[in-house]
Amino acid sequence: SRDSKGQAEQELEQQADKIRKQLISQVKVKSIRSIIQRLGVAEKAICSRYKIGSLEDITEELYPRVMNALKATEEKKEAKNE
């Protein structure tokens, strides 16, 4: 029956949504912290950019965006140093 498939998909979507809203682990927070220290980026700058109170408030959904932004910053820095 089609109904049960729709229900299963809805449940998966709800679970995915929960995961996206989950806060990242301390390990991930530490990795962001070490990257921003290495890059000389202020923690406050990250927080204001993503409208969060602290790095601990980063969600699973936000994490890849933060990491990509840091990677881009790192690449720009490396390009300057060459």
Short mmCIF file of N, CA and C in Angstrom, two decimals:
data_model
loop_
_atom_site.label_atom_id
_atom_site.label_comp_id
_atom_site.label_asym_id
_atom_site.label_seq_id
_atom_site.Cartn_x
_atom_site.Cartn_y
_atom_site.Cartn_z
N SER A 1 0.83 -1.21 0.00
CA SER A 1 0.00 0.00 0.00
C SER A 1 0.87 1.26 0.00
N ARG A 2 0.38 2.30 -0.65
CA ARG A 2 1.16 3.54 -0.78
C ARG A 2 1.27 4.31 0.52
N ASP A 3 0.24 4.17 1.36
CA ASP A 3 0.22 4.93 2.60
C ASP A 3 1.41 4.64 3.50
N SER A 4 1.72 3.36 3.65
CA SER A 4 2.81 3.00 4.57
C SER A 4 4.14 3.56 4.08
N LYS A 5 4.33 3.60 2.77
CA LYS A 5 5.57 4.16 2.22
C LYS A 5 5.65 5.66 2.56
N GLY A 6 4.54 6.34 2.37
CA GLY A 6 4.51 7.77 2.69
C GLY A 6 4.83 8.02 4.14
N GLN A 7 4.29 7.17 5.01
CA GLN A 7 4.54 7.30 6.45
C GLN A 7 6.02 7.08 6.77
N ALA A 8 6.59 6.06 6.17
CA ALA A 8 8.01 5.76 6.40
C ALA A 8 8.88 6.92 5.95
N GLU A 9 8.54 7.48 4.80
CA GLU A 9 9.31 8.63 4.29
C GLU A 9 9.18 9.82 5.23
N GLN A 10 7.97 10.02 5.75
CA GLN A 10 7.76 11.13 6.68
C GLN A 10 8.60 10.95 7.93
N GLU A 11 8.63 9.71 8.43
CA GLU A 11 9.41 9.43 9.64
C GLU A 11 10.89 9.66 9.40
N LEU A 12 11.36 9.23 8.24
CA LEU A 12 12.77 9.45 7.89
C LEU A 12 13.08 10.94 7.84
N GLU A 13 12.17 11.70 7.25
CA GLU A 13 12.33 13.14 7.12
C GLU A 13 12.37 13.79 8.51
N GLN A 14 11.49 13.32 9.40
CA GLN A 14 11.47 13.85 10.76
C GLN A 14 12.77 13.55 11.49
N GLN A 15 13.27 12.33 11.29
CA GLN A 15 14.54 11.94 11.92
C GLN A 15 15.68 12.79 11.37
N ALA A 16 15.69 12.98 10.07
CA ALA A 16 16.73 13.78 9.43
C ALA A 16 16.68 15.21 9.98
N ASP A 17 15.47 15.70 10.17
CA ASP A 17 15.27 17.05 10.70
C ASP A 17 15.82 17.15 12.12
N LYS A 18 15.56 16.12 12.92
CA LYS A 18 16.06 16.08 14.30
C LYS A 18 17.58 16.11 14.30
N ILE A 19 18.17 15.33 13.42
CA ILE A 19 19.63 15.26 13.34
C ILE A 19 20.20 16.62 12.94
N ARG A 20 19.56 17.26 11.96
CA ARG A 20 20.05 18.57 11.52
C ARG A 20 20.03 19.59 12.64
N LYS A 21 19.05 19.47 13.55
CA LYS A 21 18.92 20.43 14.64
C LYS A 21 19.76 20.05 15.85
N GLN A 22 20.34 18.85 15.83
CA GLN A 22 21.17 18.40 16.95
C GLN A 22 22.44 19.22 17.03
N LEU A 23 22.89 19.45 18.24
CA LEU A 23 24.15 20.16 18.42
C LEU A 23 25.30 19.21 18.11
N ILE A 24 26.36 19.79 17.59
CA ILE A 24 27.52 18.96 17.24
C ILE A 24 28.24 18.49 18.51
N SER A 25 29.03 17.44 18.38
CA SER A 25 29.76 16.87 19.51
C SER A 25 30.92 17.76 19.92
N GLN A 26 31.42 17.53 21.13
CA GLN A 26 32.59 18.28 21.63
C GLN A 26 33.79 18.10 20.72
N VAL A 27 33.91 16.91 20.13
CA VAL A 27 35.03 16.64 19.22
C VAL A 27 35.00 17.62 18.04
N LYS A 28 33.81 17.82 17.48
CA LYS A 28 33.66 18.75 16.36
C LYS A 28 33.91 20.19 16.80
N VAL A 29 33.42 20.53 18.00
CA VAL A 29 33.64 21.87 18.53
C VAL A 29 35.15 22.12 18.66
N LYS A 30 35.85 21.12 19.21
CA LYS A 30 37.31 21.24 19.38
C LYS A 30 38.01 21.39 18.05
N SER A 31 37.54 20.65 17.04
CA SER A 31 38.21 20.74 15.74
C SER A 31 38.01 22.12 15.13
N ILE A 32 36.81 22.68 15.26
CA ILE A 32 36.56 24.04 14.76
C ILE A 32 37.46 25.02 15.52
N ARG A 33 37.51 24.85 16.85
CA ARG A 33 38.31 25.75 17.67
C ARG A 33 39.78 25.74 17.25
N SER A 34 40.31 24.55 17.01
CA SER A 34 41.73 24.49 16.65
C SER A 34 41.98 25.10 15.28
N ILE A 35 41.02 24.92 14.36
CA ILE A 35 41.17 25.51 13.02
C ILE A 35 41.13 27.04 13.10
N ILE A 36 40.15 27.58 13.85
CA ILE A 36 40.05 29.05 13.88
C ILE A 36 41.25 29.66 14.61
N GLN A 37 41.79 28.94 15.60
CA GLN A 37 42.99 29.46 16.27
C GLN A 37 44.16 29.49 15.30
N ARG A 38 44.29 28.42 14.52
CA ARG A 38 45.37 28.35 13.54
C ARG A 38 45.24 29.45 12.49
N LEU A 39 43.99 29.73 12.10
CA LEU A 39 43.75 30.75 11.07
C LEU A 39 43.74 32.17 11.64
N GLY A 40 43.67 32.27 12.96
CA GLY A 40 43.59 33.58 13.59
C GLY A 40 42.22 34.22 13.42
N VAL A 41 41.18 33.38 13.31
CA VAL A 41 39.81 33.88 13.20
C VAL A 41 39.23 33.94 14.60
N ALA A 42 38.54 35.03 14.92
CA ALA A 42 37.94 35.16 16.25
C ALA A 42 36.69 34.29 16.35
N GLU A 43 36.55 33.63 17.50
CA GLU A 43 35.37 32.81 17.75
C GLU A 43 34.10 33.66 17.62
N LYS A 44 34.20 34.90 18.11
CA LYS A 44 33.07 35.84 18.02
C LYS A 44 32.62 36.06 16.58
N ALA A 45 33.60 36.11 15.68
CA ALA A 45 33.29 36.35 14.26
C ALA A 45 32.44 35.20 13.71
N ILE A 46 32.80 33.97 14.07
CA ILE A 46 32.04 32.80 13.63
C ILE A 46 30.63 32.86 14.22
N CYS A 47 30.57 33.15 15.52
CA CYS A 47 29.27 33.21 16.20
C CYS A 47 28.34 34.26 15.60
N SER A 48 28.88 35.45 15.32
CA SER A 48 28.01 36.49 14.78
C SER A 48 27.62 36.17 13.34
N ARG A 49 28.54 35.58 12.58
CA ARG A 49 28.23 35.23 11.20
C ARG A 49 27.07 34.22 11.12
N TYR A 50 27.07 33.26 12.04
CA TYR A 50 26.04 32.22 12.00
C TYR A 50 24.94 32.43 13.04
N LYS A 51 24.96 33.61 13.68
CA LYS A 51 23.92 33.98 14.65
C LYS A 51 23.74 32.92 15.75
N ILE A 52 24.88 32.57 16.36
CA ILE A 52 24.85 31.62 17.47
C ILE A 52 25.56 32.23 18.67
N GLY A 53 25.30 31.69 19.85
CA GLY A 53 25.90 32.24 21.07
C GLY A 53 27.34 31.80 21.27
N SER A 54 27.61 30.54 20.92
CA SER A 54 28.96 30.00 21.07
C SER A 54 29.15 28.86 20.08
N LEU A 55 30.37 28.39 19.96
CA LEU A 55 30.64 27.28 19.03
C LEU A 55 29.84 26.04 19.42
N GLU A 56 29.55 25.92 20.72
CA GLU A 56 28.75 24.78 21.19
C GLU A 56 27.33 24.79 20.64
N ASP A 57 26.89 25.94 20.13
CA ASP A 57 25.52 26.05 19.58
C ASP A 57 25.43 25.64 18.12
N ILE A 58 26.54 25.26 17.51
CA ILE A 58 26.53 24.85 16.11
C ILE A 58 25.77 23.53 15.98
N THR A 59 24.86 23.48 15.02
CA THR A 59 24.08 22.26 14.79
C THR A 59 24.74 21.42 13.70
N GLU A 60 24.28 20.18 13.58
CA GLU A 60 24.79 19.29 12.53
C GLU A 60 24.56 19.90 11.15
N GLU A 61 23.46 20.65 11.02
CA GLU A 61 23.12 21.27 9.74
C GLU A 61 24.12 22.39 9.40
N LEU A 62 24.52 23.11 10.43
CA LEU A 62 25.41 24.26 10.25
C LEU A 62 26.87 23.85 10.09
N TYR A 63 27.22 22.75 10.73
CA TYR A 63 28.62 22.30 10.78
C TYR A 63 29.33 22.27 9.42
N PRO A 64 28.74 21.61 8.40
CA PRO A 64 29.44 21.59 7.10
C PRO A 64 29.64 22.98 6.51
N ARG A 65 28.67 23.88 6.74
CA ARG A 65 28.80 25.24 6.22
C ARG A 65 29.96 25.97 6.89
N VAL A 66 30.07 25.79 8.22
CA VAL A 66 31.15 26.42 8.97
C VAL A 66 32.50 25.86 8.49
N MET A 67 32.57 24.54 8.34
CA MET A 67 33.81 23.90 7.91
C MET A 67 34.23 24.35 6.51
N ASN A 68 33.25 24.45 5.60
CA ASN A 68 33.55 24.90 4.23
C ASN A 68 34.06 26.33 4.23
N ALA A 69 33.45 27.18 5.05
CA ALA A 69 33.88 28.57 5.14
C ALA A 69 35.32 28.64 5.67
N LEU A 70 35.62 27.82 6.67
CA LEU A 70 36.97 27.81 7.24
C LEU A 70 37.98 27.29 6.22
N LYS A 71 37.56 26.28 5.46
CA LYS A 71 38.45 25.72 4.43
C LYS A 71 38.77 26.80 3.39
N ALA A 72 37.75 27.56 3.00
CA ALA A 72 37.93 28.63 2.02
C ALA A 72 38.89 29.69 2.56
N THR A 73 38.71 30.03 3.84
CA THR A 73 39.58 31.01 4.48
C THR A 73 41.02 30.52 4.49
N GLU A 74 41.17 29.23 4.81
CA GLU A 74 42.49 28.62 4.86
C GLU A 74 43.17 28.66 3.49
N GLU A 75 42.41 28.35 2.45
CA GLU A 75 42.96 28.36 1.10
C GLU A 75 43.37 29.75 0.67
N LYS A 76 42.57 30.76 1.04
CA LYS A 76 42.91 32.15 0.72
C LYS A 76 44.22 32.54 1.40
N LYS A 77 44.35 32.13 2.68
CA LYS A 77 45.56 32.44 3.43
C LYS A 77 46.78 31.81 2.80
N GLU A 78 46.64 30.53 2.40
CA GLU A 78 47.75 29.81 1.78
C GLU A 78 48.15 30.46 0.46
N ALA A 79 47.14 30.89 -0.31
CA ALA A 79 47.41 31.53 -1.59
C ALA A 79 48.22 32.82 -1.39
N LYS A 80 47.88 33.56 -0.34
CA LYS A 80 48.58 34.80 -0.02
C LYS A 80 50.03 34.54 0.35
N ASN A 81 50.26 33.42 1.07
CA ASN A 81 51.60 33.12 1.58
C ASN A 81 52.55 32.58 0.51
N GLU A 82 52.00 32.19 -0.63
CA GLU A 82 52.86 31.60 -1.67
C GLU A 82 53.68 32.65 -2.40
#
